Short mmCIF file of C-alpha atoms and ligand atoms in Angstrom, two decimals:
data_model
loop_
_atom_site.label_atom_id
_atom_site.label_comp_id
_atom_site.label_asym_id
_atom_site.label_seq_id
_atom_site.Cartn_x
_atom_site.Cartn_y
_atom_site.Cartn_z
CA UNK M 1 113.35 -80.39 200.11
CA UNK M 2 113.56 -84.32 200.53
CA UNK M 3 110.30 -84.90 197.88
CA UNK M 4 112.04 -83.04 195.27
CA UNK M 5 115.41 -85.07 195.13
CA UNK M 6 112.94 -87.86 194.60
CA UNK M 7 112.60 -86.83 191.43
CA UNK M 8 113.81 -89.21 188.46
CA UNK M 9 116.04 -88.43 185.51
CA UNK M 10 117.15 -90.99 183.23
CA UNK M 11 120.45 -92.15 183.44
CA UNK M 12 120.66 -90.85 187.35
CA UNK M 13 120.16 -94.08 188.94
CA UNK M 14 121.05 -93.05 192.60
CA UNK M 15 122.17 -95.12 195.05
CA UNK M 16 123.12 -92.83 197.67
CA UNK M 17 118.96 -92.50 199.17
CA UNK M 18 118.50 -91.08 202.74
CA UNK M 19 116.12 -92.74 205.10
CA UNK M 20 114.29 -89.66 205.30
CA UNK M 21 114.30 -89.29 201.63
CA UNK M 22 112.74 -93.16 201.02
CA UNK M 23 110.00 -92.31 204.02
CA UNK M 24 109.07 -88.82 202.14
CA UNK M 25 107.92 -91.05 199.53
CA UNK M 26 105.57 -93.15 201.47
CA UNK M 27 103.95 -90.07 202.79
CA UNK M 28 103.15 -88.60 199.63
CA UNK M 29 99.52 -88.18 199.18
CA UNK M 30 98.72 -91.37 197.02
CA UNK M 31 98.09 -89.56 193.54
CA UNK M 32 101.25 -88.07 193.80
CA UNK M 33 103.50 -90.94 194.59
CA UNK M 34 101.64 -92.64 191.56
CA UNK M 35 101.97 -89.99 189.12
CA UNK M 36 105.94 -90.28 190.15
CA UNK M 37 106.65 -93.73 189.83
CA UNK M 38 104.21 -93.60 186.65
CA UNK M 39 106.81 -90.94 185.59
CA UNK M 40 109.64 -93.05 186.06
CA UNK M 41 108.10 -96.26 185.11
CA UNK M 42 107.40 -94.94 181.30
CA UNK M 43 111.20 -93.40 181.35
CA UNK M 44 112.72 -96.77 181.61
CA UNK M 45 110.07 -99.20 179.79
CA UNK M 46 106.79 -99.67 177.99
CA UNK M 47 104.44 -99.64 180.62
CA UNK M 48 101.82 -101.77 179.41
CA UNK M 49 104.46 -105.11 179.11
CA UNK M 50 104.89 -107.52 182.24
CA UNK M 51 107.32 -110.05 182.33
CA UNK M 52 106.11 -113.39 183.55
CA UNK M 53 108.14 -115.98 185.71
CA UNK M 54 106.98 -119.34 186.69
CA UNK M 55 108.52 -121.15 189.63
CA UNK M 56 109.17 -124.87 190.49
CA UNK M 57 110.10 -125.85 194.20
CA UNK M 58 113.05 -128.54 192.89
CA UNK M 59 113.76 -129.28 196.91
CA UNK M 60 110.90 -129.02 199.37
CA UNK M 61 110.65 -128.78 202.95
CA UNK M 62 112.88 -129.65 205.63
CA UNK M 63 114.50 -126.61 205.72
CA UNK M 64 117.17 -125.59 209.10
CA UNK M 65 116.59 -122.16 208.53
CA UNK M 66 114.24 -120.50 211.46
CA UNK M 67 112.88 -117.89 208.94
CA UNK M 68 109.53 -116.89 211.09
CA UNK M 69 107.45 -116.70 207.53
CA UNK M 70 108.15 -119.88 205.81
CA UNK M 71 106.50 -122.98 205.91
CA UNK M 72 108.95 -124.67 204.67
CA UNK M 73 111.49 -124.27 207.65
CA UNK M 74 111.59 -128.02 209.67
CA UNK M 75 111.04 -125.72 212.95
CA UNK M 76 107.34 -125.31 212.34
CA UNK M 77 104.53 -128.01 211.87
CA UNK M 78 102.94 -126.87 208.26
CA UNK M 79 101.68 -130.11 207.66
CA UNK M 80 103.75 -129.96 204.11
CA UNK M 81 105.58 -132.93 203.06
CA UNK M 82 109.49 -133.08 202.76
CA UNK M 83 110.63 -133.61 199.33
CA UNK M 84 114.20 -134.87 197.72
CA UNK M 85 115.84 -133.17 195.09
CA UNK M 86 113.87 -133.37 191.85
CA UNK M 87 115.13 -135.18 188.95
CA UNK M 88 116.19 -133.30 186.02
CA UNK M 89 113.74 -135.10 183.90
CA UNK M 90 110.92 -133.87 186.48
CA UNK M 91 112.64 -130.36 186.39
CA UNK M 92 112.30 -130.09 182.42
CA UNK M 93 108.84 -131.17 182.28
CA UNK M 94 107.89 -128.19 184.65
CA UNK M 95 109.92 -125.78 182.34
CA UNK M 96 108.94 -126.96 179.03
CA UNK M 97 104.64 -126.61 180.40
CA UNK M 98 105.81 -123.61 181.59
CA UNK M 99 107.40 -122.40 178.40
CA UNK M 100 104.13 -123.96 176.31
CA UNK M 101 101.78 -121.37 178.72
CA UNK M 102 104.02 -118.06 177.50
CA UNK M 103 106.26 -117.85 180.59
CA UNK M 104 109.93 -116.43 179.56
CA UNK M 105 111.98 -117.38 182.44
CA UNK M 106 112.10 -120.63 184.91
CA UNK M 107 112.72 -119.72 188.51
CA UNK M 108 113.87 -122.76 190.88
CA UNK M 109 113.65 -123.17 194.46
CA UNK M 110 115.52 -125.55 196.92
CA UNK M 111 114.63 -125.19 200.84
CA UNK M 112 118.27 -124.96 201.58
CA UNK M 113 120.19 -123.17 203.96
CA UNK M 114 122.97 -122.98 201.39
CA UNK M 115 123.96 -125.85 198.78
CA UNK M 116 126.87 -128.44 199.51
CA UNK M 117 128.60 -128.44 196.69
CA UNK M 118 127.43 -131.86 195.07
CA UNK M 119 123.74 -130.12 195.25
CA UNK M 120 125.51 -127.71 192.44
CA UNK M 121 126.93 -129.40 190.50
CA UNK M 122 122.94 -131.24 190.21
CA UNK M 123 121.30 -128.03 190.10
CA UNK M 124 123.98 -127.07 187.11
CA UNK M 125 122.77 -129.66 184.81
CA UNK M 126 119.01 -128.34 185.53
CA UNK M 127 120.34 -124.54 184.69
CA UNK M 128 122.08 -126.06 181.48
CA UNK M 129 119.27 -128.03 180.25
CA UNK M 130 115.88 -125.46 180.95
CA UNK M 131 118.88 -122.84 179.41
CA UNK M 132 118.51 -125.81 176.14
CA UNK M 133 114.86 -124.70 175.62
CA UNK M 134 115.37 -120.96 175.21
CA UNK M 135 113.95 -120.13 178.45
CA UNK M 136 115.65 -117.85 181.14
CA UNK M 137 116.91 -119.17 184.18
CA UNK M 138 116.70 -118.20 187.95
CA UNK M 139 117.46 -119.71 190.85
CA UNK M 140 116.88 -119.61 194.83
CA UNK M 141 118.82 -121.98 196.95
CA UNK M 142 119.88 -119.83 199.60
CA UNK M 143 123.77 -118.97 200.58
CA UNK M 144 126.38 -119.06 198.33
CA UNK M 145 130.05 -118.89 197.79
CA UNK M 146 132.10 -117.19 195.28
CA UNK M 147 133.10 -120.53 193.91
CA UNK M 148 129.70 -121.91 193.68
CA UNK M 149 127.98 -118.47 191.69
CA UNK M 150 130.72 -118.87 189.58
CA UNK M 151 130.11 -122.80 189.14
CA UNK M 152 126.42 -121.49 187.64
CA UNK M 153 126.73 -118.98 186.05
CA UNK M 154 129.43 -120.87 183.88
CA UNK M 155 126.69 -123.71 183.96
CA UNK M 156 124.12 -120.78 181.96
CA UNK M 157 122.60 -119.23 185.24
CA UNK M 158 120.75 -115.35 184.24
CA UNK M 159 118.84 -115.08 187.95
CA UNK M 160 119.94 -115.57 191.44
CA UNK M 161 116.76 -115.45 193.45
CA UNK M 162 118.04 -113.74 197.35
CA UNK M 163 115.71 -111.65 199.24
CA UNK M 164 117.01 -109.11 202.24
CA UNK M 165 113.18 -109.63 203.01
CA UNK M 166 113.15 -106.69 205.02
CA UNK M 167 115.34 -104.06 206.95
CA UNK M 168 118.15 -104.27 208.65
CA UNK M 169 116.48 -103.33 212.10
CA UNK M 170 113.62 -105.51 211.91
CA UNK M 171 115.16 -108.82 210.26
CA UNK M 172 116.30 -110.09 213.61
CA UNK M 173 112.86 -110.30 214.49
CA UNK M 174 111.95 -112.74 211.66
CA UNK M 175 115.00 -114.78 211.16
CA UNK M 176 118.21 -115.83 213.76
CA UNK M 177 119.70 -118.62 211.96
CA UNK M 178 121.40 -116.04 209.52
CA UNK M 179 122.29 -112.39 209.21
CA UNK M 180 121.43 -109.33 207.17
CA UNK M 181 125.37 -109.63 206.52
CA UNK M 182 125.56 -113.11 205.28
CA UNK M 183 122.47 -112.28 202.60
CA UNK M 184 124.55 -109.27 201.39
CA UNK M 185 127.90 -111.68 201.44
CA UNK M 186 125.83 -113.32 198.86
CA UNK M 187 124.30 -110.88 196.60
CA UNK M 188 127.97 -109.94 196.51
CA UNK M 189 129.11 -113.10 195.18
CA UNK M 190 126.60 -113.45 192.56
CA UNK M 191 127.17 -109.93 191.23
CA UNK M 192 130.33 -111.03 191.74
CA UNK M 193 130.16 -114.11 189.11
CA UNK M 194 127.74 -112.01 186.46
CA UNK M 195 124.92 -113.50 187.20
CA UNK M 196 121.97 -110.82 187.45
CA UNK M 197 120.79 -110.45 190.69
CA UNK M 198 116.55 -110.68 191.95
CA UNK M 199 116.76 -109.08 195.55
CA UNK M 200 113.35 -108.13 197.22
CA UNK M 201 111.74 -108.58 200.53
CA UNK M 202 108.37 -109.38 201.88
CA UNK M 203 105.49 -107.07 203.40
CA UNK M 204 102.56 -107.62 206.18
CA UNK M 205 105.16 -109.16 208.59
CA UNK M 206 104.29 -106.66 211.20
CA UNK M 207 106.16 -104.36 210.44
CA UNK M 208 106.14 -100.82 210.80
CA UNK M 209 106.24 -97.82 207.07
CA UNK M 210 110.29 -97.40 208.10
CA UNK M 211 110.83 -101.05 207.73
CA UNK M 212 109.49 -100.79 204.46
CA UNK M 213 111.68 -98.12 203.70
CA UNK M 214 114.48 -99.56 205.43
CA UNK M 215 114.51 -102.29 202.80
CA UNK M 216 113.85 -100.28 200.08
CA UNK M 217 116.55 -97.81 200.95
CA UNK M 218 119.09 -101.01 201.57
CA UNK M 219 118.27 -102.23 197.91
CA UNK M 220 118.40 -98.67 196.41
CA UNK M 221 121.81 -98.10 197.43
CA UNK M 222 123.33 -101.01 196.37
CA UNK M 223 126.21 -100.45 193.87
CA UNK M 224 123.96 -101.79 191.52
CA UNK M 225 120.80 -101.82 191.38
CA UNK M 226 119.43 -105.35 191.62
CA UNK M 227 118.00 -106.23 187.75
CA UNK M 228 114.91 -108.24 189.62
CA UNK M 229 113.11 -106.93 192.57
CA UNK M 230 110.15 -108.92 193.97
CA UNK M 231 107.80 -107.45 196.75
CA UNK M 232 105.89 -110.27 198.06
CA UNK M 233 103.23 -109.99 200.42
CA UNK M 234 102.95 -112.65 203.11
CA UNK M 235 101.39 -115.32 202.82
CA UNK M 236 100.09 -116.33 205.95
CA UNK M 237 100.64 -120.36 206.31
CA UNK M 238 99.14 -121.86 209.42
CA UNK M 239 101.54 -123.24 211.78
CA UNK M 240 104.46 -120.48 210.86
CA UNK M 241 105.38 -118.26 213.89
CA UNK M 242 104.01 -115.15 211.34
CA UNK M 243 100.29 -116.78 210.67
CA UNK M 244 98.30 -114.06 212.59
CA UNK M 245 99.54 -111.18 211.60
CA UNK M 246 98.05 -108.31 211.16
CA UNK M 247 96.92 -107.65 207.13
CA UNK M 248 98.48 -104.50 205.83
CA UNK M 249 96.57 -101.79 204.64
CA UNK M 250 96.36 -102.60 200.66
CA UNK M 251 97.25 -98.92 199.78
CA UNK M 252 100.36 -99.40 201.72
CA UNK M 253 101.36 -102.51 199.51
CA UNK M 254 100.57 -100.33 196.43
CA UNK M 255 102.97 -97.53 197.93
CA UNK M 256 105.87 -99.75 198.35
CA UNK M 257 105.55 -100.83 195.16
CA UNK M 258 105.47 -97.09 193.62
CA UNK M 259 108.46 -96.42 195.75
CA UNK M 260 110.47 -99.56 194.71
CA UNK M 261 109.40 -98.10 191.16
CA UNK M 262 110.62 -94.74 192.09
CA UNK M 263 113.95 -95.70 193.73
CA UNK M 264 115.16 -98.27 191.47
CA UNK M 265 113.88 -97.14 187.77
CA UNK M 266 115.50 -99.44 185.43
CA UNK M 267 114.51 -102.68 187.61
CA UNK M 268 112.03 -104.94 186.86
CA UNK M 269 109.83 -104.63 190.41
CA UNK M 270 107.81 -107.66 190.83
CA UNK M 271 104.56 -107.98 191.87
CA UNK M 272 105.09 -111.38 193.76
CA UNK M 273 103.65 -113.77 196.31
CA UNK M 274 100.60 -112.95 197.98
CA UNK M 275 98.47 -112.53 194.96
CA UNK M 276 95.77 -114.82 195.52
CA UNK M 277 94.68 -112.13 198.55
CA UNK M 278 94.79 -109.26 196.11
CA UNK M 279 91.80 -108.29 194.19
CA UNK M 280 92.32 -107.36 190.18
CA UNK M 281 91.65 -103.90 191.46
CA UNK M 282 94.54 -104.05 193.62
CA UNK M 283 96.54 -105.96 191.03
CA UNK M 284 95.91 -103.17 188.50
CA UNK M 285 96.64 -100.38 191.00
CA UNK M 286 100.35 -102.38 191.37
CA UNK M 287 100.70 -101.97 187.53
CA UNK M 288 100.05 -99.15 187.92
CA UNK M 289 102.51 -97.83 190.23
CA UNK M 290 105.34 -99.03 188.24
CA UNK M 291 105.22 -103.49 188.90
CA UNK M 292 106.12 -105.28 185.51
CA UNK M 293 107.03 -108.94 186.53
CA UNK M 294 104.92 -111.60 188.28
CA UNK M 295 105.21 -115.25 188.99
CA UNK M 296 102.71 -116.98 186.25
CA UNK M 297 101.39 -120.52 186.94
CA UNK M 298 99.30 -122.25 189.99
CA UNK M 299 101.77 -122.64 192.37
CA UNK M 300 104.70 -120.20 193.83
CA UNK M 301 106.93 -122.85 195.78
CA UNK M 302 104.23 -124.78 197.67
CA UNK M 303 101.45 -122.17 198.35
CA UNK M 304 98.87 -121.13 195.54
CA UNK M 305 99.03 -118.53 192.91
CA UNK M 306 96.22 -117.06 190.90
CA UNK M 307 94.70 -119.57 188.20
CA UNK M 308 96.76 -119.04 184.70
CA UNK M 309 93.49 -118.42 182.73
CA UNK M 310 92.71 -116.01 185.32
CA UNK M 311 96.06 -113.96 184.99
CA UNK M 312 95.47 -114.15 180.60
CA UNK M 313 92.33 -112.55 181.61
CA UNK M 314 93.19 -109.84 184.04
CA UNK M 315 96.44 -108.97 181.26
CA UNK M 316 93.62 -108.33 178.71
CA UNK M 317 91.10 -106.86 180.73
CA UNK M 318 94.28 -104.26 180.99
CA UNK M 319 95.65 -104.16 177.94
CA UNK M 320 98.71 -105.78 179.14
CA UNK M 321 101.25 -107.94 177.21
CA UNK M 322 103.29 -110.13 178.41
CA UNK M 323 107.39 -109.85 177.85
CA UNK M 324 109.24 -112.43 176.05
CA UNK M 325 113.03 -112.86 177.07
CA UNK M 326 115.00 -109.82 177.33
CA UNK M 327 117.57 -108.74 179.86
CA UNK M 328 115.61 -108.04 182.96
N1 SAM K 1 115.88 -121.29 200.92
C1 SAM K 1 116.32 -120.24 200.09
C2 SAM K 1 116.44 -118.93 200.81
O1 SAM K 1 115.64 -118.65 201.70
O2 SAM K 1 117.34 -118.15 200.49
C3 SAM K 1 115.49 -120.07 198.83
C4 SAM K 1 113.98 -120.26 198.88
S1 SAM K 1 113.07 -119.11 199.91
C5 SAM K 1 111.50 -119.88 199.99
C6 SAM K 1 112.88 -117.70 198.86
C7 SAM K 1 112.14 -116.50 199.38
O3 SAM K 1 110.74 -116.74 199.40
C8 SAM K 1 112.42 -116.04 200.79
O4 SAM K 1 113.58 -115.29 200.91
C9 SAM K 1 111.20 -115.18 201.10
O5 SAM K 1 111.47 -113.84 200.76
C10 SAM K 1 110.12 -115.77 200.19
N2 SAM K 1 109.04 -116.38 200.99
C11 SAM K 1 109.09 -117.55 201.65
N3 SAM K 1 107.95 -117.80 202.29
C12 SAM K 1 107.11 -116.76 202.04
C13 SAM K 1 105.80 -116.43 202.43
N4 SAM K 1 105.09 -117.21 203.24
N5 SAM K 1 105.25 -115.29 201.97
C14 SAM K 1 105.97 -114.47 201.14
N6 SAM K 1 107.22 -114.74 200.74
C15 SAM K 1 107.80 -115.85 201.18
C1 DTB K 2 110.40 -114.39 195.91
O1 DTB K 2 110.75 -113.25 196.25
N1 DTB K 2 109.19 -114.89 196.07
C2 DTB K 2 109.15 -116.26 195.60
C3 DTB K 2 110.54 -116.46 195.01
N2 DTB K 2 111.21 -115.26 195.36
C4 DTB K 2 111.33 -117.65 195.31
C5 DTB K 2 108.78 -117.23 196.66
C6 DTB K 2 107.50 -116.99 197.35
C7 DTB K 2 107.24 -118.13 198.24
C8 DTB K 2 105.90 -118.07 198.85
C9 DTB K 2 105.66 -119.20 199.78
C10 DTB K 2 105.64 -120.55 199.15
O2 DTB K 2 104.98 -120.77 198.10
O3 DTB K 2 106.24 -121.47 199.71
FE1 SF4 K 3 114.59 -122.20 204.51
FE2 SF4 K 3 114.49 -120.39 202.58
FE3 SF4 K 3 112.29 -121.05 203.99
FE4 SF4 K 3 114.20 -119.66 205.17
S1 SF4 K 3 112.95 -119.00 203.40
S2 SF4 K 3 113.16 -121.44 206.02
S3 SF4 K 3 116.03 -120.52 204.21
S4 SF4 K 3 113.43 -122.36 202.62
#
């Protein structure tokens, strides 16, 4: 029966999940989806720790990507302003506040279609020197080469940052200016170079449950489970072909979380963008179905995040602590 081989055991990390099998999760009555990815969840790690990320956009806006959910694509009018590369000094300041607040690992963003290779060797100096203050380091600048993973991961690189967003079927609905092939090109080179990969997707693009579990499925069988998955839920930015679409149900958020949970057991699954449109309720219910990472600090790349204080307080209000570095 397709529910039971959705059962867990340590140390069976499976990566060969049928469609069918990734849907009979979603359909589970809610209580018992939980009580799964609970299951698994408290195989793999203390469930009461949450690993915190903060992000800096270090290149904004501009972007020739036609990705329908971003508003930092130069295709739609967001009203947000372009940005240059940061300097490394500006970089460092970000990471050491962020380091100050209790965040373990520094995530940076560049609105890039893929890097030229001068951009690298810039954004190598910024891995080295946030690397310098004991912090982890992630990054997200879109397409790479073998060469170039290599080029940071040599430079101190932990995280590449590379979302397949969503499944193969629907993706061509929210993005033409690259394929589902070219993303998995370059999860291949950064597994590829040792770096560890973050590989998630976004939900409340209009999609329908299978898309859901069409990217879920796609991530699950991987060779290798990616160490970092985020789940973001839109967020809807006025002027991006996506602002208007319909809000998902919040349970079904909360489901694709337990499944991630379920499917990829040793991963860190993280809660992600679209925060600031969850209520702690709904935050807690993600904990509870098996999320252990978020992005801590104001801002995401250029939209808002919940209020720092406000995360400390939600954390105790749960009896949550947060992770310092470790491998995931
Ligand atoms: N330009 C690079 C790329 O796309 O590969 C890196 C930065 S891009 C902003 C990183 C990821 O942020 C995207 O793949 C997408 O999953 C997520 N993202 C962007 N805009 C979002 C939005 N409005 N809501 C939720 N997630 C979003
Ligand atoms: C990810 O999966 N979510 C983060 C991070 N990876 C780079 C980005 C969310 C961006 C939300 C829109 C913005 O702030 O621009
Ligand atoms: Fe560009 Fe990345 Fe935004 Fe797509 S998600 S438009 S590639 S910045």
């Amino acid at each position: 029966m397709a529910v039971s081989r959705a059962e867990v055991f340590p140390d069976d990390l499976r990566h060969d999940w049928t469609q069918e099998e990734v849907s009979a999760l979603f359909e589970l009555p809610f209580s018992d989806l939980i009580h799964q990815a609970q299951t698994a969840h408290r195989r793999y790690f203390d469930p009461n720790e949450v690993q915190v990320s903060t992000l800096l956009s270090i290149k904004t806006g501009g972007c020739p990507e036609d990705c329908g959910y971003c508003p930092q694509s130069a295709r739609y009018d967001t009203g947000l302003e372009r940005e240059r590369l940061m300097p490394l000094e500006d970089v460092l300041a970000a990471a050491e506040a962020a380091k100050a607040k209790g965040s373990s690992r520094f995530c940076m963003g560049a609105a890039w279609r893929s890097p030229k290779d001068r951009d690298i060797e810039q954004v190598a100096e910024m891995v080295t020197a946030v690397k310098d203050l004991g912090m982890e380091t992630c990054m997200t600048l879109g397409m790479l080469t073998d060469t170039q993973a290599r080029r940071l991961k040599e430079a101190g690189l932990d995280y590449y940052n590379h979302n397949l967003d969503t499944s193969p079927e629907f993706y061509p609905r929210i993005i033409t200016t690259r394929t589902y092939e070219d993303r998995l090109d370059t999860l291949n080179h950064v597994r590829g170079a040792g770096i560890h990969v973050c590989c998630g997707g976004i939900v409340g693009m209009g999609e329908g449950r299978a898309d859901r579990a069409g990217l879920l499925r796609e991530l699950a069988n991987m060779p290798q489970h990616p160490e970092s998955v985020p789940i973001n839920l839109l967020v809807q930015v006025e002027g991006t072909p996506l602002h208007g679409s319909d809000s998902l149900d919040p349970f079904e958020f909360v489901r694709t979380v337990a499944a991630a949970r379920i499917l990829m057991p040793a991963s860190r699954v993280r809660l992600s963008a679209g925060r600031t449109d969850m209520n702690d309720e709904m935050q807690a219910l993600c904990f509870l179905a098996g999320a252990n990472s978020v992005f801590y600090g104001e801002k995401l790349l250029t939209t808002d995040n919940p209020e720092s204080e406000a995360d400390r307080h939600l954390f105790e209000r749960l009896g949550i602590r947060t992770a310092g570095c470790d491998a995931h």
